[in-house]
Coordinates of C-alpha atoms (C1' of nucleotides) in Angstrom, one line a residue:
Chain E
M1 CA 90.8 -43.4 -26.1
A2 CA 87.7 -44.1 -24.4
E3 CA 84.7 -41.6 -23.2
S4 CA 86.0 -40.0 -20.1
L5 CA 82.4 -37.7 -20.2
N6 CA 83.8 -35.7 -17.5
R7 CA 80.5 -33.7 -17.0
T8 CA 82.9 -30.7 -15.1
G9 CA 80.7 -28.4 -17.2
G10 CA 80.8 -24.5 -16.7
E11 CA 81.3 -23.6 -13.4
R12 CA 78.5 -21.5 -11.7
D13 CA 79.4 -18.8 -8.9
P14 CA 77.3 -19.5 -6.0
S15 CA 79.3 -16.4 -3.6
G16 CA 77.4 -14.0 -6.4
P17 CA 73.3 -13.5 -6.7
A18 CA 72.8 -17.0 -8.1
R19 CA 70.1 -15.8 -9.8
R20 CA 69.6 -12.1 -11.6
R21 CA 66.8 -11.8 -13.8
L22 CA 67.6 -10.5 -17.6
S23 CA 66.6 -8.2 -20.0
P24 CA 65.8 -11.7 -22.7
A25 CA 67.5 -9.3 -25.2
E26 CA 70.9 -9.3 -22.9
R27 CA 69.6 -13.1 -21.5
L28 CA 70.2 -14.7 -25.2
P29 CA 73.7 -14.1 -26.0
Q30 CA 75.2 -15.3 -23.2
L31 CA 73.1 -18.4 -23.9
L32 CA 74.0 -18.0 -27.4
D33 CA 77.3 -18.0 -26.5
A34 CA 77.5 -20.2 -24.6
A35 CA 76.1 -23.1 -26.7
I36 CA 78.4 -22.4 -29.6
E37 CA 80.9 -23.4 -27.2
E38 CA 78.9 -26.1 -26.5
F39 CA 78.6 -27.2 -29.2
A40 CA 82.0 -26.2 -31.0
E41 CA 83.3 -28.8 -28.3
R42 CA 81.4 -31.6 -28.5
G43 CA 79.7 -31.6 -31.8
Y44 CA 75.8 -31.7 -32.6
A45 CA 75.4 -35.1 -30.6
G46 CA 77.5 -34.6 -28.3
A47 CA 77.0 -31.0 -26.6
S48 CA 74.4 -32.3 -23.9
M49 CA 71.3 -29.2 -23.3
A50 CA 72.9 -28.8 -19.1
G51 CA 76.0 -28.5 -20.9
A52 CA 75.3 -25.5 -22.5
A53 CA 73.4 -24.2 -18.9
A54 CA 75.9 -25.0 -17.2
R55 CA 78.6 -23.1 -19.4
A56 CA 76.1 -19.8 -19.7
G57 CA 75.8 -20.4 -15.2
V58 CA 71.8 -21.0 -15.5
A59 CA 69.5 -23.9 -15.6
K60 CA 68.8 -25.7 -18.3
A61 CA 64.9 -25.1 -18.5
L62 CA 66.1 -22.0 -18.8
L63 CA 67.4 -22.8 -22.0
Y64 CA 63.8 -24.1 -22.6
H65 CA 62.0 -21.1 -21.5
Y66 CA 64.6 -19.1 -24.6
F67 CA 64.5 -23.0 -27.3
P68 CA 61.6 -25.4 -28.6
G69 CA 65.0 -28.2 -27.8
K70 CA 68.7 -28.6 -28.8
A71 CA 67.4 -28.4 -32.8
E72 CA 66.4 -25.2 -33.4
L73 CA 69.1 -24.0 -30.0
F74 CA 71.7 -25.4 -33.0
K75 CA 70.3 -23.4 -36.0
A76 CA 70.4 -20.3 -33.6
V77 CA 73.7 -20.6 -33.2
V78 CA 74.0 -21.5 -36.6
R79 CA 72.5 -18.4 -38.1
A80 CA 74.5 -15.9 -35.4
C81 CA 78.0 -17.1 -36.2
I82 CA 77.8 -17.7 -39.7
Q83 CA 75.7 -14.7 -41.1
P84 CA 78.2 -11.7 -40.5
V85 CA 80.6 -13.4 -43.3
F86 CA 79.3 -11.9 -46.2
T87 CA 78.4 -9.1 -45.0
E88 CA 81.7 -8.2 -45.1
A89 CA 81.8 -10.1 -48.1
Q90 CA 79.3 -7.6 -50.0
R91 CA 80.9 -4.5 -48.3
L92 CA 84.2 -5.2 -49.7
V93 CA 82.5 -5.7 -52.6
D94 CA 80.3 -2.6 -52.9
A95 CA 83.0 -0.1 -51.8
H96 CA 85.4 -1.4 -54.8
A97 CA 86.8 1.1 -57.4
G98 CA 89.8 -0.6 -58.9
S99 CA 90.4 -3.4 -60.8
Q100 CA 88.1 -7.0 -61.1
A101 CA 92.0 -8.5 -60.4
E102 CA 92.8 -6.0 -57.5
L103 CA 89.0 -7.2 -56.3
V104 CA 89.1 -10.4 -56.4
R105 CA 93.1 -10.5 -54.1
V106 CA 90.8 -8.5 -52.1
L107 CA 88.6 -11.2 -51.7
I108 CA 91.4 -13.6 -51.5
E109 CA 92.9 -12.2 -48.6
L110 CA 89.4 -11.7 -47.0
G111 CA 88.7 -15.5 -47.1
Y112 CA 92.7 -16.7 -45.7
A113 CA 92.5 -14.0 -43.4
R114 CA 88.9 -15.0 -41.0
V115 CA 90.3 -18.3 -41.3
T116 CA 93.1 -17.2 -38.7
A117 CA 91.5 -14.7 -37.3
E118 CA 87.7 -16.0 -36.7
P119 CA 87.7 -19.4 -36.1
R120 CA 84.3 -19.0 -33.7
Q121 CA 83.1 -18.9 -37.3
G122 CA 85.3 -21.9 -38.5
V123 CA 84.2 -24.2 -35.9
V124 CA 80.9 -23.3 -36.8
F125 CA 80.8 -23.9 -40.4
K126 CA 82.7 -27.1 -39.8
L127 CA 80.0 -28.3 -37.7
L128 CA 77.5 -27.4 -40.4
L129 CA 78.9 -29.4 -42.4
A130 CA 79.2 -32.9 -40.1
E131 CA 75.7 -32.0 -39.4
A132 CA 74.3 -30.8 -42.1
D133 CA 73.4 -34.2 -44.1
R134 CA 71.0 -35.4 -40.7
F135 CA 69.2 -31.8 -40.5
P136 CA 67.5 -30.8 -44.3
E137 CA 67.0 -27.9 -42.7
L138 CA 70.1 -26.6 -42.4
A139 CA 71.5 -28.1 -45.6
A140 CA 68.8 -25.5 -47.1
F141 CA 69.9 -22.7 -44.8
Y142 CA 73.3 -23.7 -45.6
H143 CA 73.1 -23.8 -49.0
A144 CA 70.6 -20.6 -49.4
E145 CA 72.7 -18.1 -46.6
V146 CA 76.0 -19.4 -47.5
L147 CA 77.2 -21.7 -50.5
S148 CA 74.8 -19.3 -53.3
R149 CA 75.2 -16.2 -51.7
G150 CA 79.1 -16.7 -52.0
L151 CA 79.3 -18.6 -55.3
A152 CA 76.8 -15.4 -55.9
L153 CA 79.6 -12.3 -55.2
T154 CA 82.7 -14.8 -56.8
R155 CA 80.5 -15.4 -60.4
A156 CA 79.5 -11.8 -60.2
V157 CA 82.8 -10.2 -59.8
V158 CA 84.5 -12.6 -62.3
R159 CA 81.8 -11.7 -65.3
A160 CA 82.6 -8.2 -64.1
G161 CA 86.2 -8.9 -64.9
V162 CA 85.5 -10.7 -68.7
E163 CA 83.4 -7.3 -69.2
S164 CA 86.1 -5.6 -68.1
G165 CA 88.8 -7.1 -70.0
E166 CA 91.1 -8.1 -66.9
F167 CA 90.3 -11.9 -67.6
R168 CA 89.2 -14.7 -70.3
P169 CA 86.2 -14.6 -71.9
E170 CA 85.7 -18.5 -71.2
A171 CA 85.6 -18.0 -67.4
V172 CA 82.5 -15.9 -67.4
D173 CA 79.5 -17.7 -65.5
D174 CA 81.1 -20.4 -65.5
P175 CA 79.3 -22.3 -62.8
G176 CA 82.6 -24.7 -61.7
L177 CA 84.3 -21.6 -61.3
A178 CA 83.3 -20.3 -58.7
A179 CA 83.1 -23.7 -56.6
V180 CA 86.2 -23.9 -57.9
L181 CA 88.0 -20.4 -56.4
M182 CA 85.9 -20.4 -53.2
A183 CA 86.8 -24.1 -52.3
P184 CA 90.1 -23.9 -51.4
I185 CA 90.0 -21.5 -48.4
A186 CA 86.8 -23.7 -47.1
M187 CA 88.5 -26.1 -47.0
A188 CA 91.6 -23.9 -45.2
S189 CA 89.5 -23.4 -42.8
V190 CA 88.3 -27.1 -42.1
W191 CA 91.5 -28.6 -42.3
R192 CA 93.4 -25.8 -39.6
I193 CA 89.7 -26.9 -37.1
M194 CA 89.9 -30.7 -37.8
L195 CA 93.9 -30.7 -37.1
G196 CA 95.4 -27.6 -35.5
P197 CA 97.5 -24.2 -36.7
D198 CA 100.8 -27.0 -36.3
Q199 CA 99.6 -29.2 -38.7
A200 CA 97.1 -28.3 -41.4
P201 CA 99.0 -26.3 -44.5
S202 CA 99.4 -23.1 -43.6
P203 CA 97.3 -20.4 -44.7
E204 CA 98.9 -18.4 -45.7
A205 CA 101.2 -19.5 -47.8
M206 CA 97.5 -21.3 -50.2
C207 CA 97.0 -17.3 -50.1
R208 CA 100.1 -16.9 -51.4
A209 CA 99.4 -20.0 -54.0
H210 CA 95.9 -19.5 -54.2
L211 CA 96.2 -15.5 -55.8
A212 CA 99.4 -16.7 -58.1
L213 CA 97.4 -19.0 -59.6
A214 CA 94.1 -18.0 -59.5
L215 CA 95.4 -14.8 -61.1
N216 CA 97.2 -16.2 -63.3
G217 CA 94.8 -19.4 -64.4
L218 CA 92.0 -15.9 -64.4
R219 CA 94.2 -13.6 -66.3
R220 CA 93.7 -13.5 -70.2
R221 CA 95.9 -15.0 -72.2
Chain N
M1 CA 54.3 -58.1 -18.9
A2 CA 54.9 -58.0 -15.5
E3 CA 56.3 -62.0 -16.1
S4 CA 58.3 -63.2 -18.7
L5 CA 60.2 -65.5 -16.5
N6 CA 64.0 -64.5 -18.0
R7 CA 66.0 -67.5 -17.7
T8 CA 69.2 -65.9 -18.7
G9 CA 71.0 -66.7 -21.9
G10 CA 67.3 -69.5 -23.2
E11 CA 65.1 -70.6 -25.9
R12 CA 66.1 -70.7 -29.5
D13 CA 64.7 -67.6 -31.2
P14 CA 61.6 -69.6 -33.5
S15 CA 61.2 -65.9 -36.1
G16 CA 64.6 -65.8 -36.4
P17 CA 66.5 -67.0 -39.8
A18 CA 69.0 -69.3 -38.1
R19 CA 72.4 -68.3 -36.9
R20 CA 74.7 -69.6 -38.3
R21 CA 78.5 -69.6 -37.8
L22 CA 80.6 -67.1 -39.8
S23 CA 84.9 -67.0 -39.5
P24 CA 85.6 -63.8 -38.4
A25 CA 87.9 -64.0 -41.9
E26 CA 83.7 -62.9 -42.6
R27 CA 81.8 -61.6 -40.8
L28 CA 84.6 -58.9 -39.9
P29 CA 83.5 -57.4 -43.5
Q30 CA 79.3 -57.5 -42.6
L31 CA 80.5 -56.1 -39.3
L32 CA 82.6 -52.7 -41.1
D33 CA 80.4 -52.5 -43.8
A34 CA 76.9 -52.4 -41.7
A35 CA 78.9 -49.8 -38.9
I36 CA 79.7 -47.9 -41.8
E37 CA 76.6 -47.0 -42.6
E38 CA 75.5 -46.5 -39.6
F39 CA 78.6 -44.0 -38.6
A40 CA 77.5 -42.6 -42.0
E41 CA 73.8 -42.3 -41.0
R42 CA 74.4 -41.0 -37.8
G43 CA 77.5 -39.5 -37.3
Y44 CA 80.0 -40.6 -34.3
A45 CA 78.1 -39.5 -31.7
G46 CA 74.9 -40.6 -32.8
A47 CA 76.0 -44.3 -33.5
S48 CA 74.8 -46.6 -31.6
M49 CA 76.4 -50.5 -31.0
A50 CA 73.4 -51.6 -31.1
G51 CA 71.9 -49.7 -35.0
A52 CA 75.4 -51.4 -36.2
A53 CA 74.5 -54.7 -34.8
A54 CA 70.9 -54.4 -36.1
R55 CA 72.1 -53.6 -39.4
A56 CA 74.5 -56.5 -39.5
G57 CA 71.4 -58.4 -38.6
V58 CA 74.1 -59.5 -35.9
A59 CA 73.3 -59.4 -31.8
K60 CA 75.3 -55.9 -30.4
A61 CA 77.2 -57.9 -27.8
L62 CA 78.7 -59.6 -31.2
L63 CA 80.4 -56.8 -32.1
Y64 CA 81.9 -56.5 -28.4
H65 CA 83.1 -60.0 -28.7
Y66 CA 85.3 -59.1 -32.4
F67 CA 85.5 -55.2 -31.1
P68 CA 87.3 -53.6 -27.6
G69 CA 84.8 -50.9 -28.3
K70 CA 82.7 -48.3 -30.1
A71 CA 85.5 -46.2 -30.1
E72 CA 87.8 -48.9 -32.0
L73 CA 85.4 -50.2 -34.4
F74 CA 85.3 -46.9 -35.8
K75 CA 88.8 -46.2 -36.3
A76 CA 88.9 -49.4 -37.9
V77 CA 86.2 -47.6 -40.0
V78 CA 87.7 -45.9 -40.8
R79 CA 90.3 -47.5 -41.7
A80 CA 89.1 -49.8 -44.1
C81 CA 87.7 -47.5 -46.6
I82 CA 90.0 -44.4 -46.8
Q83 CA 93.6 -46.2 -47.1
P84 CA 92.2 -47.1 -51.2
V85 CA 91.6 -44.0 -52.2
F86 CA 95.5 -42.4 -52.5
T87 CA 96.9 -46.3 -53.4
E88 CA 95.4 -45.4 -57.2
A89 CA 96.6 -42.6 -57.2
Q90 CA 99.9 -42.9 -56.9
R91 CA 99.9 -46.6 -59.3
L92 CA 98.3 -43.7 -61.8
V93 CA 101.6 -41.4 -61.1
D94 CA 104.0 -44.3 -61.2
A95 CA 102.1 -45.4 -64.7
H96 CA 102.2 -42.8 -66.7
A97 CA 104.3 -41.3 -68.9
G98 CA 103.2 -38.1 -71.4
S99 CA 103.4 -34.3 -70.6
Q100 CA 103.6 -33.5 -66.7
A101 CA 100.0 -31.1 -67.8
E102 CA 98.2 -34.6 -69.3
L103 CA 99.5 -35.7 -65.3
V104 CA 97.6 -33.1 -63.6
R105 CA 94.9 -33.1 -65.4
V106 CA 95.0 -37.2 -65.2
L107 CA 94.8 -37.1 -61.6
I108 CA 92.4 -34.2 -61.9
E109 CA 90.0 -36.2 -63.4
L110 CA 90.0 -39.2 -61.0
G111 CA 89.3 -37.6 -58.6
Y112 CA 86.4 -35.0 -59.7
A113 CA 85.3 -38.6 -60.2
R114 CA 85.5 -40.5 -57.2
V115 CA 84.1 -37.3 -55.9
T116 CA 80.5 -39.3 -57.5
A117 CA 81.4 -42.5 -58.5
E118 CA 82.6 -43.4 -54.8
P119 CA 80.6 -41.2 -52.3
R120 CA 81.1 -44.0 -48.9
Q121 CA 84.7 -42.0 -49.2
G122 CA 82.8 -39.4 -49.2
V123 CA 81.0 -39.8 -46.3
V124 CA 84.1 -40.7 -44.3
F125 CA 85.7 -38.2 -45.6
K126 CA 82.5 -35.8 -44.5
L127 CA 83.0 -38.6 -41.3
L128 CA 86.9 -37.9 -40.5
L129 CA 86.6 -33.8 -40.5
A130 CA 83.6 -34.1 -38.1
E131 CA 85.1 -36.0 -34.9
A132 CA 88.9 -34.9 -35.9
D133 CA 89.0 -32.8 -33.9
R134 CA 87.8 -34.3 -31.1
F135 CA 89.8 -37.6 -31.7
P136 CA 94.1 -36.7 -31.4
E137 CA 94.7 -39.8 -32.6
L138 CA 92.4 -39.5 -35.5
A139 CA 93.3 -36.9 -36.1
A140 CA 97.0 -37.5 -36.4
F141 CA 95.5 -40.8 -38.4
Y142 CA 94.6 -38.9 -41.9
H143 CA 97.5 -36.2 -41.6
A144 CA 99.7 -38.9 -41.6
E145 CA 97.3 -41.1 -44.3
V146 CA 95.6 -38.5 -46.2
L147 CA 96.4 -35.6 -46.2
S148 CA 100.0 -35.8 -45.7
R149 CA 100.2 -38.2 -49.4
G150 CA 98.7 -36.3 -51.1
L151 CA 100.1 -33.0 -50.1
A152 CA 103.4 -35.5 -51.7
L153 CA 101.7 -36.7 -54.5
T154 CA 101.1 -33.3 -55.6
R155 CA 104.2 -31.7 -55.6
A156 CA 106.0 -34.0 -56.4
V157 CA 104.2 -33.9 -60.0
V158 CA 104.1 -30.3 -59.8
R159 CA 107.9 -30.1 -59.3
A160 CA 108.2 -33.6 -62.5
G161 CA 106.7 -30.3 -64.5
V162 CA 108.7 -27.5 -63.5
E163 CA 111.8 -29.5 -64.5
S164 CA 110.3 -30.5 -67.2
G165 CA 109.7 -26.6 -68.0
E166 CA 106.1 -26.9 -68.5
F167 CA 105.3 -25.3 -65.2
R168 CA 106.4 -21.7 -64.1
P169 CA 109.9 -22.3 -62.1
E170 CA 107.5 -20.7 -59.0
A171 CA 105.7 -23.5 -58.3
V172 CA 108.1 -25.5 -57.7
D173 CA 107.5 -27.0 -53.3
D174 CA 105.3 -23.8 -52.3
P175 CA 103.6 -25.5 -49.6
G176 CA 100.4 -24.0 -50.2
L177 CA 100.1 -24.7 -53.8
A178 CA 99.8 -27.8 -53.0
A179 CA 97.3 -27.8 -51.3
V180 CA 95.5 -25.2 -52.9
L181 CA 95.2 -28.4 -56.5
M182 CA 93.6 -31.1 -53.9
A183 CA 91.1 -28.7 -52.2
P184 CA 88.8 -27.9 -54.5
I185 CA 88.2 -31.9 -54.8
A186 CA 88.1 -32.1 -51.2
M187 CA 85.0 -29.5 -51.1
A188 CA 83.2 -30.8 -54.4
S189 CA 83.4 -33.3 -52.2
V190 CA 82.0 -32.4 -49.1
W191 CA 79.6 -30.1 -50.4
R192 CA 78.2 -33.5 -52.1
I193 CA 77.6 -35.4 -49.3
M194 CA 75.9 -31.9 -47.6
L195 CA 74.2 -31.0 -49.9
G196 CA 73.2 -34.4 -52.8
P197 CA 73.5 -34.8 -55.8
D198 CA 70.7 -31.3 -57.1
Q199 CA 72.0 -28.5 -55.0
A200 CA 75.9 -29.2 -54.5
P201 CA 77.9 -27.4 -56.9
S202 CA 78.4 -29.9 -60.3
P203 CA 81.6 -32.8 -59.9
E204 CA 81.3 -32.0 -63.4
A205 CA 81.6 -28.2 -63.9
M206 CA 83.9 -27.6 -61.4
C207 CA 86.4 -30.3 -63.0
R208 CA 86.5 -28.7 -65.5
A209 CA 87.2 -25.3 -64.8
H210 CA 89.4 -26.4 -61.9
L211 CA 91.2 -27.9 -64.7
A212 CA 91.3 -24.9 -66.7
L213 CA 92.3 -23.0 -63.9
A214 CA 95.6 -25.1 -63.0
L215 CA 96.7 -25.5 -66.2
N216 CA 96.7 -21.8 -66.3
G217 CA 98.1 -21.2 -64.4
L218 CA 101.1 -23.6 -63.8
R219 CA 102.1 -23.2 -66.7
R220 CA 105.1 -21.0 -67.9
R221 CA 104.6 -17.6 -69.7
Chain S
dG1 C1' 54.8 -0.6 -0.8
dG2 C1' 51.9 -3.2 -3.0
dT3 C1' 50.3 -6.5 -8.1
dC4 C1' 51.4 -8.3 -12.0
dC5 C1' 54.6 -11.1 -15.3
dT6 C1' 57.4 -13.0 -16.6
dA7 C1' 62.2 -15.0 -16.1
dT8 C1' 64.2 -18.5 -13.3
dT9 C1' 64.8 -23.0 -11.2
dG10 C1' 65.0 -27.4 -8.9
dA11 C1' 63.2 -32.4 -9.1
dC12 C1' 61.8 -36.3 -12.3
dG13 C1' 60.1 -38.8 -15.6
dC14 C1' 62.0 -42.0 -19.6
dT15 C1' 64.4 -43.2 -23.3
dG16 C1' 68.2 -45.4 -24.5
dC17 C1' 72.7 -46.5 -25.0
dG18 C1' 77.4 -48.0 -24.0
dG19 C1' 79.6 -52.1 -22.4
dT20 C1' 78.9 -57.1 -19.8
dC21 C1' 77.6 -61.2 -18.0
dA22 C1' 76.7 -66.4 -18.1
dA23 C1' 74.3 -69.1 -21.3
dT24 C1' 73.6 -70.8 -26.0
dA25 C1' 74.8 -73.7 -30.2
dG26 C1' 77.1 -74.4 -34.2
dA27 C1' 81.4 -76.5 -36.2
dA28 C1' 85.4 -79.4 -36.6
dA29 C1' 88.6 -82.5 -34.4
dT30 C1' 88.9 -86.8 -32.3
Chain C
dA1 C1' 79.1 -89.8 -31.1
dT2 C1' 81.0 -87.3 -28.4
dT3 C1' 84.4 -83.6 -27.1
dT4 C1' 85.9 -79.0 -27.6
dC5 C1' 85.9 -74.4 -28.8
dT6 C1' 84.1 -70.4 -29.8
dA7 C1' 80.8 -67.1 -32.1
dT8 C1' 76.7 -65.8 -30.7
dT9 C1' 72.7 -64.9 -28.0
dG10 C1' 69.4 -62.0 -24.6
dA11 C1' 69.1 -60.1 -20.7
dC12 C1' 70.8 -56.6 -16.5
dC13 C1' 73.4 -53.1 -15.3
dG14 C1' 73.7 -48.0 -14.7
dC15 C1' 74.2 -43.3 -16.3
dA16 C1' 73.8 -40.1 -18.7
dG17 C1' 70.3 -36.5 -21.0
dC18 C1' 66.3 -34.4 -23.3
dG19 C1' 62.1 -32.7 -22.2
dT20 C1' 58.5 -31.6 -18.9
dC21 C1' 56.1 -29.2 -14.6
dA22 C1' 55.1 -26.6 -9.8
dA23 C1' 56.4 -23.7 -7.5
dT24 C1' 59.3 -19.3 -7.0
dA25 C1' 61.4 -14.7 -7.4
dG26 C1' 63.8 -10.6 -8.9
dG27 C1' 62.0 -6.7 -11.5
dA28 C1' 59.0 -2.7 -13.3
dC29 C1' 55.0 0.1 -13.0
dC30 C1' 51.5 2.4 -10.3

DNA sequence: GGTCCTATTGACGCTGCGGTCAATAGAAAT
DNA sequence: ATTTCTATTGACCGCAGCGTCAATAGGACC
């Protein structure tokens, strides 16, 4: 397993007009996309600015024109990738009309669906896990923007279910319960990223089991 | 400092403490310990052989005397750290006499206890998550030695519970169920490593909620 | 067309790291 | 005490990668 750091990078097209000048509004997403790819493939420390630039078909120095350095680029990538996740969940919650049990089902299914449908998000999530302890700022960001938000959303749903009489009253505002409910979805994503779709536990199977266990476990007896 | 007359090999270090010669049996654990620390703190790519050597109070070249290279050192570290985990769980299962529900409780409590009591194990676990997708060999190792073993153990316990009539019969051999049952413990460990004991969801609270949800959810109705 | 702004670039400095090597020196065997 | 074996070391090599800078050129605006 010698590290064959083949610096093939991205190929630029020498035939085309090598140097097109774009507005930042157009260039930024390009750079972020390329950076996601580079970080996802090599990890934070393993990623190179030159590699990211090459993937975008751009000179390395241009990256430094848009971002102060590697760390800031990384944070920008994370922000761009993680934020949409909970927006959708919140939308579902706000739009929901039926029973709370049904809402729990919809949310859990949404989570597992994203695991299979949005691998890129999973990669960034894994990257975040991998690097957070070396970047306190990033850990704080993750805590505030991802975990806290997810936990708050989950607790709100559970609380509503308790108040409507569907769920066991002890479940209300249990600080650990929300975490236990979210964790399998997060792990499904992590496992899939690290082991690949074949070896990882099937998200569909986990979804079924998760639904059965959660709804059974929450239900008032 | 142009001329320090470099005679190779050279003079003994007067400031340095004695250069003690140890048997490999004594030196190896030292090196592994130091390497764990280095990898844990900097990640795989970020860790340096020189750093690991320095932590062990040893010259970098000595590391290369014991390990062929960085990759092998890393694998040795992972092996030394992960293997004991499931041994203990298996021992508990084999020694258990009471009801299956009680066994589930004991195993879940064991998992969360280790999360707080063995942070080093958690660090290696996180490291494994972080690097597995770049080291197919390592991913295979994780799959065979950690995940598969844990899943098999969990399924066996659930199956026994179903056969004894304690658990819902649908739970038997559900491939997703075991994963869903293990995931919160794994995530508790990951969260603790990435966020620290203060910000991470409390393992004790998760343990309580996990027990309630799992036992309630598994129980025959 | 001319002017200005700034997106864009290639080349460079420098640091740090993985890996190698010949030389040195504990300690066990004789 | 001498020999032998090998654990241990400092110095060195080559290179990859971050960050910098002065110079260039694309396009908007008049």
